[in-house]
Amino acid sequence: MTQTAGMLSLLRCKSCGRLDTAMRVVCAGCLSADLRPVGNDGSGTVATFTTIRRAPTAFRDQAPYDVVVVDLDAGLRMTGRLDKDSAPPSVGARVRVLHSAGADTVFTVETP
Ligand SMILES: [Zn+2]
């Protein structure tokens, strides 16, 4: 999947239309292999969040940091990190993707 700054790449099944955030070989809904990447602006709402103080090795130099569970406007729920420079998270806050690469997706809280 190709990732561009500020954009999220999702997979859409050409057979049943299901959207997915995961990199899959076949559709989790209908097992079709006809999956196509589709761009998404990564906008959504914080469903819940937590602060990670004892981070895994890959993110140890960034701790403490917040992890957010986001209900994307596209109708999917996904988990990501919150950018260090972001405003603090709160349930219901609007967020958008800053960058995404593989399983590492970084959100920022939108400020009015
Ligand atoms: Zn499908």
PDB file of C-alpha atoms and ligand atoms in Angstrom:
ATOM      1  CA  MET A   1       0.000   0.000   0.000  1.00  0.00           C
ATOM      2  CA  THR A   2       1.194   3.485  -0.769  1.00  0.00           C
ATOM      3  CA  GLN A   3       1.077   5.999   2.077  1.00  0.00           C
ATOM      4  CA  THR A   4       1.188   9.732   1.604  1.00  0.00           C
ATOM      5  CA  ALA A   5       1.633  12.394   4.262  1.00  0.00           C
ATOM      6  CA  GLY A   6      -1.588  13.204   6.038  1.00  0.00           C
ATOM      7  CA  MET A   7      -3.430  10.448   4.241  1.00  0.00           C
ATOM      8  CA  LEU A   8      -4.523   7.019   5.261  1.00  0.00           C
ATOM      9  CA  SER A   9      -4.649   4.160   2.804  1.00  0.00           C
ATOM     10  CA  LEU A  10      -7.469   1.688   3.341  1.00  0.00           C
ATOM     11  CA  LEU A  11      -8.403  -1.395   1.370  1.00  0.00           C
ATOM     12  CA  ARG A  12     -11.772  -1.678  -0.346  1.00  0.00           C
ATOM     13  CA  CYS A  13     -13.075  -5.019  -1.537  1.00  0.00           C
ATOM     14  CA  LYS A  14     -14.198  -4.702  -5.154  1.00  0.00           C
ATOM     15  CA  SER A  15     -16.516  -7.663  -4.660  1.00  0.00           C
ATOM     16  CA  CYS A  16     -18.551  -6.682  -1.563  1.00  0.00           C
ATOM     17  CA  GLY A  17     -17.423  -3.087  -0.921  1.00  0.00           C
ATOM     18  CA  ARG A  18     -16.096  -3.743   2.591  1.00  0.00           C
ATOM     19  CA  LEU A  19     -13.453  -1.289   3.841  1.00  0.00           C
ATOM     20  CA  ASP A  20     -10.537  -2.497   5.957  1.00  0.00           C
ATOM     21  CA  THR A  21      -7.628  -0.833   7.728  1.00  0.00           C
ATOM     22  CA  ALA A  22      -5.499  -3.984   7.761  1.00  0.00           C
ATOM     23  CA  MET A  23      -3.167  -5.159   5.035  1.00  0.00           C
ATOM     24  CA  ARG A  24      -4.881  -8.335   3.905  1.00  0.00           C
ATOM     25  CA  VAL A  25      -4.557 -10.732   0.998  1.00  0.00           C
ATOM     26  CA  VAL A  26      -8.263 -11.558   0.953  1.00  0.00           C
ATOM     27  CA  CYS A  27     -11.401  -9.735   2.109  1.00  0.00           C
ATOM     28  CA  ALA A  28     -12.385 -10.569   5.714  1.00  0.00           C
ATOM     29  CA  GLY A  29     -16.031 -10.370   4.649  1.00  0.00           C
ATOM     30  CA  CYS A  30     -16.258 -12.421   1.455  1.00  0.00           C
ATOM     31  CA  LEU A  31     -12.724 -13.861   0.921  1.00  0.00           C
ATOM     32  CA  SER A  32     -12.379 -12.129  -2.449  1.00  0.00           C
ATOM     33  CA  ALA A  33      -8.759 -11.377  -3.388  1.00  0.00           C
ATOM     34  CA  ASP A  34      -9.855  -8.301  -5.373  1.00  0.00           C
ATOM     35  CA  LEU A  35      -8.778  -5.652  -2.840  1.00  0.00           C
ATOM     36  CA  ARG A  36      -7.839  -2.157  -3.949  1.00  0.00           C
ATOM     37  CA  PRO A  37      -6.140   0.613  -1.930  1.00  0.00           C
ATOM     38  CA  VAL A  38      -8.293   3.699  -1.482  1.00  0.00           C
ATOM     39  CA  GLY A  39      -7.174   7.012  -0.040  1.00  0.00           C
ATOM     40  CA  ASN A  40      -8.861   8.388   3.062  1.00  0.00           C
ATOM     41  CA  ASP A  41      -8.311  11.694   4.851  1.00  0.00           C
ATOM     42  CA  GLY A  42      -7.988   9.868   8.199  1.00  0.00           C
ATOM     43  CA  SER A  43     -10.500  12.093   9.979  1.00  0.00           C
ATOM     44  CA  GLY A  44     -12.400  10.720  12.932  1.00  0.00           C
ATOM     45  CA  THR A  45     -13.409  10.979  16.564  1.00  0.00           C
ATOM     46  CA  VAL A  46     -11.558   9.696  19.646  1.00  0.00           C
ATOM     47  CA  ALA A  47     -13.450   6.737  21.140  1.00  0.00           C
ATOM     48  CA  THR A  48     -10.957   6.231  23.966  1.00  0.00           C
ATOM     49  CA  PHE A  49      -7.298   6.787  24.745  1.00  0.00           C
ATOM     50  CA  THR A  50      -4.544   5.894  27.187  1.00  0.00           C
ATOM     51  CA  THR A  51      -1.060   7.114  28.037  1.00  0.00           C
ATOM     52  CA  ILE A  52       1.852   4.735  27.490  1.00  0.00           C
ATOM     53  CA  ARG A  53       4.622   5.323  30.026  1.00  0.00           C
ATOM     54  CA  ARG A  54       6.519   2.024  29.658  1.00  0.00           C
ATOM     55  CA  ALA A  55       6.810   1.775  25.891  1.00  0.00           C
ATOM     56  CA  PRO A  56       7.889  -1.135  23.719  1.00  0.00           C
ATOM     57  CA  THR A  57      11.469  -0.925  22.430  1.00  0.00           C
ATOM     58  CA  ALA A  58      10.565   0.689  19.106  1.00  0.00           C
ATOM     59  CA  PHE A  59       8.880   3.643  20.821  1.00  0.00           C
ATOM     60  CA  ARG A  60      10.900   3.803  24.057  1.00  0.00           C
ATOM     61  CA  ASP A  61      12.485   7.155  23.176  1.00  0.00           C
ATOM     62  CA  GLN A  62       9.021   8.666  22.674  1.00  0.00           C
ATOM     63  CA  ALA A  63       7.451   7.682  26.008  1.00  0.00           C
ATOM     64  CA  PRO A  64       5.293   8.887  27.535  1.00  0.00           C
ATOM     65  CA  TYR A  65       2.890   9.125  24.612  1.00  0.00           C
ATOM     66  CA  ASP A  66      -0.842   8.713  24.066  1.00  0.00           C
ATOM     67  CA  VAL A  67      -2.508   5.910  22.129  1.00  0.00           C
ATOM     68  CA  VAL A  68      -5.937   6.720  20.710  1.00  0.00           C
ATOM     69  CA  VAL A  69      -8.727   4.477  19.451  1.00  0.00           C
ATOM     70  CA  VAL A  70     -10.399   6.422  16.642  1.00  0.00           C
ATOM     71  CA  ASP A  71     -13.784   5.974  14.992  1.00  0.00           C
ATOM     72  CA  LEU A  72     -12.950   7.060  11.451  1.00  0.00           C
ATOM     73  CA  ASP A  73     -15.578   9.011   9.544  1.00  0.00           C
ATOM     74  CA  ALA A  74     -15.263   6.206   6.957  1.00  0.00           C
ATOM     75  CA  GLY A  75     -16.960   3.870   9.457  1.00  0.00           C
ATOM     76  CA  LEU A  76     -13.937   1.929  10.709  1.00  0.00           C
ATOM     77  CA  ARG A  77     -12.286   1.886  14.122  1.00  0.00           C
ATOM     78  CA  MET A  78      -8.505   1.961  14.336  1.00  0.00           C
ATOM     79  CA  THR A  79      -5.755   2.497  16.870  1.00  0.00           C
ATOM     80  CA  GLY A  80      -2.822   4.862  16.536  1.00  0.00           C
ATOM     81  CA  ARG A  81      -0.365   7.020  18.429  1.00  0.00           C
ATOM     82  CA  LEU A  82      -0.990  10.674  19.115  1.00  0.00           C
ATOM     83  CA  ASP A  83       1.672  13.086  17.858  1.00  0.00           C
ATOM     84  CA  LYS A  84       3.908  14.587  20.560  1.00  0.00           C
ATOM     85  CA  ASP A  85       2.936  18.121  19.510  1.00  0.00           C
ATOM     86  CA  SER A  86      -0.795  17.397  19.482  1.00  0.00           C
ATOM     87  CA  ALA A  87      -3.270  18.970  21.866  1.00  0.00           C
ATOM     88  CA  PRO A  88      -4.226  16.501  24.650  1.00  0.00           C
ATOM     89  CA  PRO A  89      -6.790  13.838  23.682  1.00  0.00           C
ATOM     90  CA  SER A  90     -10.318  13.611  25.038  1.00  0.00           C
ATOM     91  CA  VAL A  91     -13.192  11.273  24.238  1.00  0.00           C
ATOM     92  CA  GLY A  92     -15.132  12.787  21.344  1.00  0.00           C
ATOM     93  CA  ALA A  93     -12.264  15.021  20.170  1.00  0.00           C
ATOM     94  CA  ARG A  94     -11.844  15.339  16.398  1.00  0.00           C
ATOM     95  CA  VAL A  95      -8.566  13.963  15.070  1.00  0.00           C
ATOM     96  CA  ARG A  96      -6.880  13.453  11.716  1.00  0.00           C
ATOM     97  CA  VAL A  97      -3.990  11.317  10.514  1.00  0.00           C
ATOM     98  CA  LEU A  98      -0.606  13.022  10.326  1.00  0.00           C
ATOM     99  CA  HIS A  99       1.201  10.067   8.796  1.00  0.00           C
ATOM    100  CA  SER A 100       0.837   6.341   8.481  1.00  0.00           C
ATOM    101  CA  ALA A 101       3.361   3.670   7.605  1.00  0.00           C
ATOM    102  CA  GLY A 102       2.604   0.010   8.034  1.00  0.00           C
ATOM    103  CA  ALA A 103       1.058  -0.548  11.461  1.00  0.00           C
ATOM    104  CA  ASP A 104       2.269   2.829  12.776  1.00  0.00           C
ATOM    105  CA  THR A 105      -0.412   5.472  12.372  1.00  0.00           C
ATOM    106  CA  VAL A 106      -0.028   8.871  14.022  1.00  0.00           C
ATOM    107  CA  PHE A 107      -2.990  11.154  14.714  1.00  0.00           C
ATOM    108  CA  THR A 108      -3.252  14.730  15.888  1.00  0.00           C
ATOM    109  CA  VAL A 109      -6.147  16.422  17.668  1.00  0.00           C
ATOM    110  CA  GLU A 110      -7.774  19.040  15.453  1.00  0.00           C
ATOM    111  CA  THR A 111      -7.915  22.424  17.076  1.00  0.00           C
ATOM    112  CA  PRO A 112     -10.545  24.916  15.956  1.00  0.00           C
TER     113      PRO A 112
HETATM  114 ZN    ZN B   1     -15.443  -8.595   0.207  1.00  0.00          ZN
END
